[in-house]
Coordinates of C-alpha atoms and ligand atoms in Angstrom, one line a residue:
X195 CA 0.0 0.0 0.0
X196 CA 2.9 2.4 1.4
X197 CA 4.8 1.4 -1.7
X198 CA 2.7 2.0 -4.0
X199 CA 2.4 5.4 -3.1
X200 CA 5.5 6.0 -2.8
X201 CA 6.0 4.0 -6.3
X202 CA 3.6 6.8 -7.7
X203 CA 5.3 9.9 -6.1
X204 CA 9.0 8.8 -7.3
X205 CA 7.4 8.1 -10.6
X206 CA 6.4 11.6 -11.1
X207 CA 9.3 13.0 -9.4
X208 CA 11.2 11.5 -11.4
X209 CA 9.6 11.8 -14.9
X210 CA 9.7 15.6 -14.2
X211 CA 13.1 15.8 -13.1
X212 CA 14.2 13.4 -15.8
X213 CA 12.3 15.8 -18.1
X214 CA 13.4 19.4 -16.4
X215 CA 17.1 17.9 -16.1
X216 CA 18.2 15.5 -18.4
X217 CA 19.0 17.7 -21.0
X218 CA 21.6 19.2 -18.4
X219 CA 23.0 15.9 -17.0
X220 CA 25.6 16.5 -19.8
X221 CA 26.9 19.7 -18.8
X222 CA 30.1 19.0 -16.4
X223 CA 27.9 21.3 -13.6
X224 CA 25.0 19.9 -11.4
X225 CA 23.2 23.1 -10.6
X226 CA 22.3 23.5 -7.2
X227 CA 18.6 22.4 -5.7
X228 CA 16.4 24.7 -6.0
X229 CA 16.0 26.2 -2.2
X230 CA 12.1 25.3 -2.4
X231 CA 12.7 22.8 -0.1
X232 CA 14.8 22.7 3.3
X233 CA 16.8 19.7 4.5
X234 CA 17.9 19.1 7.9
X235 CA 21.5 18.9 9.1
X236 CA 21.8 15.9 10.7
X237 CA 19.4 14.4 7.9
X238 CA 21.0 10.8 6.8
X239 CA 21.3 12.4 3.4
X240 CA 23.7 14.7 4.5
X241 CA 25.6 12.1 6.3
X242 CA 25.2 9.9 3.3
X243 CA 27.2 12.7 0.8
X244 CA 30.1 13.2 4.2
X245 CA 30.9 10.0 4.3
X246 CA 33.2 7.5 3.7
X247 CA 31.0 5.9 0.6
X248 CA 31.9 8.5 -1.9
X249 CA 31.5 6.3 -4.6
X250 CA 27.9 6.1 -4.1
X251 CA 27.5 9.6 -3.0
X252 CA 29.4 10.6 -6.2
X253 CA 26.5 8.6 -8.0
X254 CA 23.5 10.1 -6.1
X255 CA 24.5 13.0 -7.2
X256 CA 25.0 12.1 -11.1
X257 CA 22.1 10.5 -11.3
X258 CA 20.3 13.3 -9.8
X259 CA 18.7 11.9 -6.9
X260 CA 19.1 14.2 -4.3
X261 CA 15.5 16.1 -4.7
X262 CA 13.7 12.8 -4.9
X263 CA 15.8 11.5 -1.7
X264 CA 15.4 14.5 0.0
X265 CA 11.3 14.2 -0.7
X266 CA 11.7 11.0 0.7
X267 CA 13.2 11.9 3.6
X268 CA 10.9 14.4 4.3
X269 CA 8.0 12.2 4.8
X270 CA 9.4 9.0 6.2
X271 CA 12.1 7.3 7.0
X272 CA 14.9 5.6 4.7
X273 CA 17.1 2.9 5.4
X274 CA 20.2 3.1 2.5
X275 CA 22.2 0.2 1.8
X276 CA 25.9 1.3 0.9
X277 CA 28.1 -0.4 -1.2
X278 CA 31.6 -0.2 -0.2
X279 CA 33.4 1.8 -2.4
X280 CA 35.5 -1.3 -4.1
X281 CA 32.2 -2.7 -4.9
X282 CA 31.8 0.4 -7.3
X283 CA 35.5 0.6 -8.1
X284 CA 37.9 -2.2 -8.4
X285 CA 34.6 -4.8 -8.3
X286 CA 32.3 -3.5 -10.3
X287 CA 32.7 -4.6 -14.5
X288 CA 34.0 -1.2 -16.3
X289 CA 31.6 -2.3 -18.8
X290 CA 28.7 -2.4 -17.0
X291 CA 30.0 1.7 -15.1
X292 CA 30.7 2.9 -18.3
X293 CA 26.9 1.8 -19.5
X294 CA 26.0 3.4 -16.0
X295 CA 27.5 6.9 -16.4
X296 CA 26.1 7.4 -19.8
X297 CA 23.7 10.2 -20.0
X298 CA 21.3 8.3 -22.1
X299 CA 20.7 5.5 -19.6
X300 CA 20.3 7.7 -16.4
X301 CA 17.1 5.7 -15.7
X302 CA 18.7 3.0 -15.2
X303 CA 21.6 4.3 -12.7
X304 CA 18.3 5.8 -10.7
X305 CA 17.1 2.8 -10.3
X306 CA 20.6 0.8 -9.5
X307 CA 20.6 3.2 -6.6
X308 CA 17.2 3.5 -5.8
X309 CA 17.3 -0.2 -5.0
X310 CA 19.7 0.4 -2.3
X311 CA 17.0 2.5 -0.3
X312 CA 13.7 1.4 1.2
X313 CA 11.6 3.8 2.7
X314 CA 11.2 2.5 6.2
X315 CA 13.8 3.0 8.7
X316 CA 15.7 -0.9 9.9
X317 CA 17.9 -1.0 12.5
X318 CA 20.2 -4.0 13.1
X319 CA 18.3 -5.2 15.8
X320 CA 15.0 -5.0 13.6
X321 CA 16.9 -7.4 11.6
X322 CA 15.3 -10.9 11.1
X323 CA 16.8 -13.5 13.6
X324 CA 19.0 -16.6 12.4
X325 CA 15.7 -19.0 12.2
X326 CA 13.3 -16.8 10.5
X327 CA 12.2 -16.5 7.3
X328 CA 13.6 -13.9 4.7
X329 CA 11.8 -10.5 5.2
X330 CA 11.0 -8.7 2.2
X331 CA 11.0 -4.7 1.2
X332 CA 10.1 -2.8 -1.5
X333 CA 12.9 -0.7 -2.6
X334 CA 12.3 3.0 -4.0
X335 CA 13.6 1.8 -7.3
X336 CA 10.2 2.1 -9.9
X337 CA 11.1 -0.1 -12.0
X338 CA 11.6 -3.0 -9.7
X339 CA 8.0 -3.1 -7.8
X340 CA 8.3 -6.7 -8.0
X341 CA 11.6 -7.3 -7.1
X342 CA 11.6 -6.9 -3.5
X343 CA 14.9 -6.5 -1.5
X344 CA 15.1 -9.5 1.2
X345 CA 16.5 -9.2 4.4
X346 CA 18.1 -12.6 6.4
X347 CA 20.9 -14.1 8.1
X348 CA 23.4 -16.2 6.7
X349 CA 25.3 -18.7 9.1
X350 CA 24.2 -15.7 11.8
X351 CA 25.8 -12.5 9.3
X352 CA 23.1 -10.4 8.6
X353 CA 22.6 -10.1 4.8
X354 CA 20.6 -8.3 2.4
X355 CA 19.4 -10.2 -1.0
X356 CA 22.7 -11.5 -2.3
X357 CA 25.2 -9.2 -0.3
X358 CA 26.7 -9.5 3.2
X359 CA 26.4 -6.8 6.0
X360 CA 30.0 -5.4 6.6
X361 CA 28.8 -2.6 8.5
X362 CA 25.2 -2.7 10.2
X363 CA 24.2 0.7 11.5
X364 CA 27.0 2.5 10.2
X365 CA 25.3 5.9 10.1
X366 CA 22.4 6.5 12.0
X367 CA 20.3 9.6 11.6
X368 CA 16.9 10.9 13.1
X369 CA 15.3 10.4 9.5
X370 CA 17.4 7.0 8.3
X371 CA 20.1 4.4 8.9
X372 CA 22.8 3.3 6.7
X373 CA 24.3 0.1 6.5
X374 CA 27.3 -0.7 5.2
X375 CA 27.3 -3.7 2.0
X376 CA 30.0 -5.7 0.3
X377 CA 28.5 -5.6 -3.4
X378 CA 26.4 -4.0 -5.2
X379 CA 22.8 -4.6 -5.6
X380 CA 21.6 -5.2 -8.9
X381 CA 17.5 -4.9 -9.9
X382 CA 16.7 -7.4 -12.7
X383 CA 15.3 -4.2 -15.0
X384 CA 19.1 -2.6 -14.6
X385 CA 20.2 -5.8 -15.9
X386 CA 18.1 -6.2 -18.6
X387 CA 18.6 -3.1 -19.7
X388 CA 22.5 -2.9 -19.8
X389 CA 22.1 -6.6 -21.3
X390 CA 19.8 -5.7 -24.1
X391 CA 22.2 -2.8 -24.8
X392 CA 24.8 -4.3 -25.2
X393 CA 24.4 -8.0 -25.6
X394 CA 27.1 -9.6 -23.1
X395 CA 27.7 -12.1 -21.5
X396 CA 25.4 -11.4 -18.2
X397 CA 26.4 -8.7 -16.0
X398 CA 29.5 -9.5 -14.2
X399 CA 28.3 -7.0 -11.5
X400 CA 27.4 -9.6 -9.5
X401 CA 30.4 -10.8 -7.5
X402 CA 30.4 -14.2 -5.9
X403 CA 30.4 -13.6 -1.4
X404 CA 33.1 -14.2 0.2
X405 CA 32.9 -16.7 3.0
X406 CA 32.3 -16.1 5.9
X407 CA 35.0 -14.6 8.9
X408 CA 36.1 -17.5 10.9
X409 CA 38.1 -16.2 14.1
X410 CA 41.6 -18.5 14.3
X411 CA 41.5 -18.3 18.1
X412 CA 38.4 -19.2 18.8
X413 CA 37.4 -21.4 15.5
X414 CA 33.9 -19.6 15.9
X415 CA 32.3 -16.9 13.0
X416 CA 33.7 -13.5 14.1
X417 CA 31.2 -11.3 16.2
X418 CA 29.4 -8.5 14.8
X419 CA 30.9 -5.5 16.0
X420 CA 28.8 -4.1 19.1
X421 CA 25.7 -2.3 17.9
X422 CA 27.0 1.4 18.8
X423 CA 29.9 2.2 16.1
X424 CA 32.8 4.0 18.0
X425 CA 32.3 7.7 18.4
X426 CA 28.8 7.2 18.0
X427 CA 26.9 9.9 19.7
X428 CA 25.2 8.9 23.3
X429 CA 22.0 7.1 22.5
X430 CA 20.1 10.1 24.3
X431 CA 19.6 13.3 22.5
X432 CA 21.7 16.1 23.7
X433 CA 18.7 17.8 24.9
X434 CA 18.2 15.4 27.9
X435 CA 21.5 15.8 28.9
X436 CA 21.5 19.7 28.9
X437 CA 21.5 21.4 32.4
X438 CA 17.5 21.9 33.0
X439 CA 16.7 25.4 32.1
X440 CA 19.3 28.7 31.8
X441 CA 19.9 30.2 34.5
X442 CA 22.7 33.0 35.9
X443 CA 23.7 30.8 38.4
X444 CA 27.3 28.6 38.4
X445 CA 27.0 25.2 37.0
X446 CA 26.9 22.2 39.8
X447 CA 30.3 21.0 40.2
X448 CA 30.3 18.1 38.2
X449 CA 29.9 14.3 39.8
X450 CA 32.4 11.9 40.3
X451 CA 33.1 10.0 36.7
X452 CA 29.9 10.6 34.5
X453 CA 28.1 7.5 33.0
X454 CA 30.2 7.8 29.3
X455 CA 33.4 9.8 30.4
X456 CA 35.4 8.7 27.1
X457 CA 36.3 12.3 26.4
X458 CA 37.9 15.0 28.3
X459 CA 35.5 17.9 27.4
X460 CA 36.3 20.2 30.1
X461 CA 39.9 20.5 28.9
X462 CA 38.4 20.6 25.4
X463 CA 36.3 23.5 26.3
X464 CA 39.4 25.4 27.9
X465 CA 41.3 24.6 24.7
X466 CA 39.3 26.2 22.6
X467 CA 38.1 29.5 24.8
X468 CA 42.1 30.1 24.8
X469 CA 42.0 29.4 21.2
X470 CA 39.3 32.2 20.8
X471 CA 41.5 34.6 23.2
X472 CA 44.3 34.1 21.3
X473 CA 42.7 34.4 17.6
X474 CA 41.5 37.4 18.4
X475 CA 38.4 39.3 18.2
X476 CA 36.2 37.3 20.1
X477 CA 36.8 38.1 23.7
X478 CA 33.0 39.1 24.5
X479 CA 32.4 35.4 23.3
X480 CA 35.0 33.6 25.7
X481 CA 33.8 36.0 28.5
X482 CA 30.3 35.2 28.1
X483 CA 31.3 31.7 28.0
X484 CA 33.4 31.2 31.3
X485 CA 32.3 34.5 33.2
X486 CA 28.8 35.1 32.3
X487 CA 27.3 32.1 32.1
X488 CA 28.1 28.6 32.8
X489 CA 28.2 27.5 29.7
X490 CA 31.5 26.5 29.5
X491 CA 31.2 23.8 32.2
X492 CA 27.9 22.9 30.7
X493 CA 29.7 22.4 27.1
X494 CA 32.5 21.2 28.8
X495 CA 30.4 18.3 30.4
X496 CA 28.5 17.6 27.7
X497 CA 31.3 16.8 25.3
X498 CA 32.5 14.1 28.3
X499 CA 29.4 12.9 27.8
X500 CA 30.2 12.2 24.0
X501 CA 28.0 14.6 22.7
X502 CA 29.7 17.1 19.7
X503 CA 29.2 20.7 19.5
X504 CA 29.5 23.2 16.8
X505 CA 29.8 26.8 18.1
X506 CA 29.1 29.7 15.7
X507 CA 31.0 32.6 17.4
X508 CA 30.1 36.1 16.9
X509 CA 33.0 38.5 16.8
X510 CA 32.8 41.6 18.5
X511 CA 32.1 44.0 16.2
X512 CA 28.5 41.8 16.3
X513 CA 28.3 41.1 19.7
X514 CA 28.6 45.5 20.6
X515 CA 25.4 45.6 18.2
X516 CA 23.3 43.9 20.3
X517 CA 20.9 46.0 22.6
X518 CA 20.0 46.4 25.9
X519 CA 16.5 44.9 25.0
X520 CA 17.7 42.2 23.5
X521 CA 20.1 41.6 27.0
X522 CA 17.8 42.4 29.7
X523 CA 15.3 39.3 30.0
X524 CA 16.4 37.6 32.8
X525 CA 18.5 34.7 31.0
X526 CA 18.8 36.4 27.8
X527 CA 22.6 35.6 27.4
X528 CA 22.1 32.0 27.7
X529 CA 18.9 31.8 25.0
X530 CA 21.4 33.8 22.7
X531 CA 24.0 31.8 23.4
X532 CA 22.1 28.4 23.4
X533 CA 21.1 29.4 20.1
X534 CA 24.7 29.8 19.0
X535 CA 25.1 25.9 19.7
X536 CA 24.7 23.1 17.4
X537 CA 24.4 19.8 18.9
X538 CA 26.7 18.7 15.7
X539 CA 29.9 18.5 14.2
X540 CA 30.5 20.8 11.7
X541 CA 33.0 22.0 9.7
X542 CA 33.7 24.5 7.5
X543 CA 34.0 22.0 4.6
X544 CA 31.1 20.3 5.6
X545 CA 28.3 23.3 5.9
X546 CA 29.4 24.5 2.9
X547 CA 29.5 21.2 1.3
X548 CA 25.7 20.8 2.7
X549 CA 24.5 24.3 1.2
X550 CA 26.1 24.0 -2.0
X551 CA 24.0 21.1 -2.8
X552 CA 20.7 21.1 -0.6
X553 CA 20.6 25.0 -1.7
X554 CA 19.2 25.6 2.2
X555 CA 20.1 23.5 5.8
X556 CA 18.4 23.7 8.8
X557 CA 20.5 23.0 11.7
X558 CA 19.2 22.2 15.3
X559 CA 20.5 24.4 17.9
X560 CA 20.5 23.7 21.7
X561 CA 17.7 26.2 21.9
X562 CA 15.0 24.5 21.5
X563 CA 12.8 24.1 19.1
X564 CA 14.5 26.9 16.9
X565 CA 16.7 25.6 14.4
X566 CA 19.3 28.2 12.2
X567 CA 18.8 28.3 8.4
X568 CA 22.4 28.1 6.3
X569 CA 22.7 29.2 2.9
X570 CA 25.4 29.4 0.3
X571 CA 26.2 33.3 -0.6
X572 CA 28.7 34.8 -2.2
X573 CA 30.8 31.8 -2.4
X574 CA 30.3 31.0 1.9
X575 CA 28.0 30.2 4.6
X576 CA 25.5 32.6 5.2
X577 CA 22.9 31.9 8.9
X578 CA 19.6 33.3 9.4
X579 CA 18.1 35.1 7.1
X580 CA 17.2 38.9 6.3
X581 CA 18.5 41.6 8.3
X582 CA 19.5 39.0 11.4
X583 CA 21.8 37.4 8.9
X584 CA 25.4 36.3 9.6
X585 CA 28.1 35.1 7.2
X586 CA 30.8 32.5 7.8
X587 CA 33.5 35.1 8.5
X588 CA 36.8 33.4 10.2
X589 CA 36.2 28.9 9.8
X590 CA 37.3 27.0 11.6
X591 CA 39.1 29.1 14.3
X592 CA 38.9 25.8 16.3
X593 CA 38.2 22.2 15.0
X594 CA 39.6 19.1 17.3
X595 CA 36.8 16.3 16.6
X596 CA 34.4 17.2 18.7
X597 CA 34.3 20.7 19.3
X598 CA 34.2 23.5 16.4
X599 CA 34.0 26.6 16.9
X600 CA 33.1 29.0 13.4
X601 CA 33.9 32.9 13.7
X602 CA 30.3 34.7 12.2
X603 CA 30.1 38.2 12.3
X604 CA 26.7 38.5 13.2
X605 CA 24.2 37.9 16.1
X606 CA 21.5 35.4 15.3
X607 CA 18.2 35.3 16.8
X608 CA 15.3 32.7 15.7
X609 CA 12.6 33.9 13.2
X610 CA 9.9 35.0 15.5
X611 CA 12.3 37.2 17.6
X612 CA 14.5 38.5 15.1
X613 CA 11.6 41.2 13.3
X614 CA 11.0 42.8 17.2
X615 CA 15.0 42.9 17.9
X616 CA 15.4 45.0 15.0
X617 CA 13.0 47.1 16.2
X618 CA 14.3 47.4 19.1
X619 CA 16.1 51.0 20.1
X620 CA 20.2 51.4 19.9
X621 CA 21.6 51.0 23.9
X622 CA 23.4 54.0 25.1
X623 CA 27.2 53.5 24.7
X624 CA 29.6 52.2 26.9
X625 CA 31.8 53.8 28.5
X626 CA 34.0 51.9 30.7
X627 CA 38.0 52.5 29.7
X628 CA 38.7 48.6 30.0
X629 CA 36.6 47.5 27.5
X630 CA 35.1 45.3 29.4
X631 CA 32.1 42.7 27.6
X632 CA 29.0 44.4 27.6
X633 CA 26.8 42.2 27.7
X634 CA 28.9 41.5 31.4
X635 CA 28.3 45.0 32.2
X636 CA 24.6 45.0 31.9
X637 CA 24.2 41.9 33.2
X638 CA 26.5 42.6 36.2
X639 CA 24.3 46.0 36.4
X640 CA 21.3 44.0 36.5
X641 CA 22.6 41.4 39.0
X642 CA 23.8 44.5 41.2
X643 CA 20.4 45.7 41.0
X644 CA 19.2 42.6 42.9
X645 CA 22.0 42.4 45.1
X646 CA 23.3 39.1 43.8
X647 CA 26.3 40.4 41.9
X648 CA 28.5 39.1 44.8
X649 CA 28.1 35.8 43.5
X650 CA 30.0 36.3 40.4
X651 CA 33.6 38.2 41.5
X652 CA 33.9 39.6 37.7
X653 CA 31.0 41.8 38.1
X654 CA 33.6 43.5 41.3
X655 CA 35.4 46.2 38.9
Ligands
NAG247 C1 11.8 8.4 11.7 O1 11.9 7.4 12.8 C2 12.0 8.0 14.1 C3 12.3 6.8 15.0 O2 11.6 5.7 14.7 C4 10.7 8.7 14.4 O3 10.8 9.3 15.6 C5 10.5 9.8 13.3 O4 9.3 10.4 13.5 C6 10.5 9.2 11.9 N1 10.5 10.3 11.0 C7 9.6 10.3 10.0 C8 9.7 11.5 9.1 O5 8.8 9.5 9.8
NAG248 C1 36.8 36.3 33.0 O1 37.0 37.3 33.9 C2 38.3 37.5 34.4 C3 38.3 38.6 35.5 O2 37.7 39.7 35.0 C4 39.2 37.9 33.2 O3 40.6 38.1 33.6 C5 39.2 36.8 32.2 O4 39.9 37.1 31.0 C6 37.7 36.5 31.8 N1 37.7 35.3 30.9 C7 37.5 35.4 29.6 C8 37.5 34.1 28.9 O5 37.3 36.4 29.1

């Protein structure tokens, strides 16, 4: 029923886009989606074109799949199955590539790697157990409604249809899983077609599978590797780890050992605030961080939790713009700050990797539930959108693996907000000779005002 649907809706999709675009497919240029419609950050797709299968990436994007996918995507789950790269390189017949990347039989590429993907999301441990029966899928792939993919264990390895499971949950998205395969999979139409084009010898696409791993020590079939890939994030989002609500006060000093303490974060955190300091023109940023708020234990402890963060700094030309509106709401600095925070890794490669080809990105931010639009413009990153816009102005100022921090030179604030700060009336200037942070002076003024400033010895100048 599903698949049929879904059957219909690729089947226009792609008749229109096959109409719309095939003409282009030969120009060396893919142009860029149209912005229409908006894909998520941490979408699989996006983790699909980062990562380490670039040979299929490489083809999702020359067959010119990413709308479809992405309307996929955008009403239910996928589950992709990735052929290693040597299963599209050294394994695949250069006969059967070459009939592959020509223009004239896009069609069946789409469908070669529409059979890879069926829209429902499969997790290893959904995966049929060693005594049942095969469990059977419809793929995306038009063209192949009666070949169904088939899912089942073979002497306990988890295989799909004629290829082996090298990597089960490899990438695992809010929207999609991939999981890793030896070979490709073929559909029977992909076949036919690249036989009745050429007539060969049938496809040699199909590579026999290897035997199975026996381990010498223990003369059993080697394990499966645990179900969390290492450096997977923790299995709870990052939101029910934050501290519960902002507040001014100092962060709890943290426990003894954490549950998941695989990662130094609060030496991470330092790192990277000195980094700042020492870059340059974002002082008001580390301040806020370590002297304003306690974000910088709170960011410190959630990376030791294994959680990843991607920081979009504003410098301080930005951060003098803002008002004393937009700073007096009792936890102001930690909503603007919170919104600054990206529970993800990012680089600079890798945003504008994601805007070049999805056109728009949203990206979640730790303040909930407002996410931060990216955009390519003028040849870089550009957040938010109108007059609350900010570019990519100095990447990567700090990038160790888990933490990245991204110089903008703007101050972002979510949609709703943004057309009222604008609004909102210029602050008097400051005055103090040491510069100091101004959003500390206000909120130190504040503080003072309610007799708490005590607390914090910075706001004693
Ligand atoms: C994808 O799957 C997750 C987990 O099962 C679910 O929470 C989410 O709503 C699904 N998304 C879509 C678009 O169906
Ligand atoms: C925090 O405040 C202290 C005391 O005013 C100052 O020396 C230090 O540089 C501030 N930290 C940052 C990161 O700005």
């Amino acid at each position: 029923m599903d698949a049929q649907i879904y059957g219909v809706h690729n089947l226009l999709l792609l008749a229109f886009f096959t109409s719309l675009l095939f003409p282009l497919s030969a120009l060396p240029e893919i142009p860029p989606a149209k912005p229409s419609t908006q894909i998520n950050s941490n979408s699989v797709l996006v983790a699909l074109l980062d990562s380490h299968y670039t040979e299929l990436s490489e083809l999702v994007e020359k067959a010119l799949l990413l709308q479809t996918l992405e309307e996929a995507v955008s009403n239910h789950n996928i589950t992709i199955f990735a052929p290693r790269n040597e299963a599209l390189e050294r394994d695949l017949d250069p006969e059967f590539k070459q009939f592959l990347l020509e223009p004239r039989n896009l069609k069946s590429l789409q469908n070669l790697i529409l059979f890879h993907v069926i829209p429902s999301r499969i997790e290893s441990q959904q995966w049929p157990h060693v005594k049942m029966k095969p469990v059977h899928h419809t793929s995306l792939c038009r063209d192949a409604s009666a070949e169904k993919i088939f899912l089942h264990r073979k002497n306990g390895a988890k295989v799909v249809s004629m290829a082996k499971v090298i990597k089960s949950d490899d990438i695992i998205r809010p929207d999609g899983v991939i999981h890793g395969i030896e070979r490709l999979l073929v559909p029977k139409s992909v076949q036919q077609d690249f036989n009745a084009r050429r007539s060969l010898r049938a496809t040699a696409a199909v590579i026999p599978e290897g035997a199975p791993e026996v381990d010498p020590r223990t003369h059993r079939l080697k394990k499966k590797p645990p179900p969390l890939p290492a450096g997977a994030p923790p299995v709870l989002p990052i939101y029910d780890a934050l501290a519960p609500g902002p507040s001014l006060a100092p962060a709890p000093a943290p426990g003894p050992g954490g549950p998941r303490h695989h990662f130094d974060g609060e030496s991470q955190v330092k790192d990277f605030i000195q980094t700042l300091l020492h870059y340059g023109g974002y002082n008001e940023m580390a301040d806020i961080l370590v002297n304003l708020t306690s974000l910088a234990s709170e960011m410190g402890r959630l990376v030791s939790e294994g959680y990843v963060l991607t920081v979009l700094a504003p410098n301080d030309e930005a951060m003098a713009k803002l008002t004393t509106d937009q700073l007096s709401e009792p936890g102001a600095p930690e909503q603007i700050m919170y919104y600054h925070l990206i529970p993800e890794y990012q680089t600079e490669e890798s945003m504008y990797n994601s805007v070049r080809r999805f056109g728009k990105v949203k990206y979640d931010t730790l303040r909930l539930p407002h996410k931060v639009v990216a955009e390519e413009a003028d040849g870089s990153v550009k957040f938010g959108q109108g007059e609350g816009s900010a570019y990519l102005f100095d990447p990567d100022i700090y990038t160790d693996g888990r933490i990245s921090v991204q110089g903008i030179d703007g101050v972002l604030f979510p949609v709703e907000e943004s057309a009222a700060a604008t609004k909102a009336p210029p602050v008097a200037k400051i005055v103090s000779k040491p510069r100091r942070g101004k959003l500390m002076e206000i909120a130190c003024n504040m503080l003072g005002a309610v007799g708490q400033d005590s607390r914090f010895s910075t706001c004693r100048y």
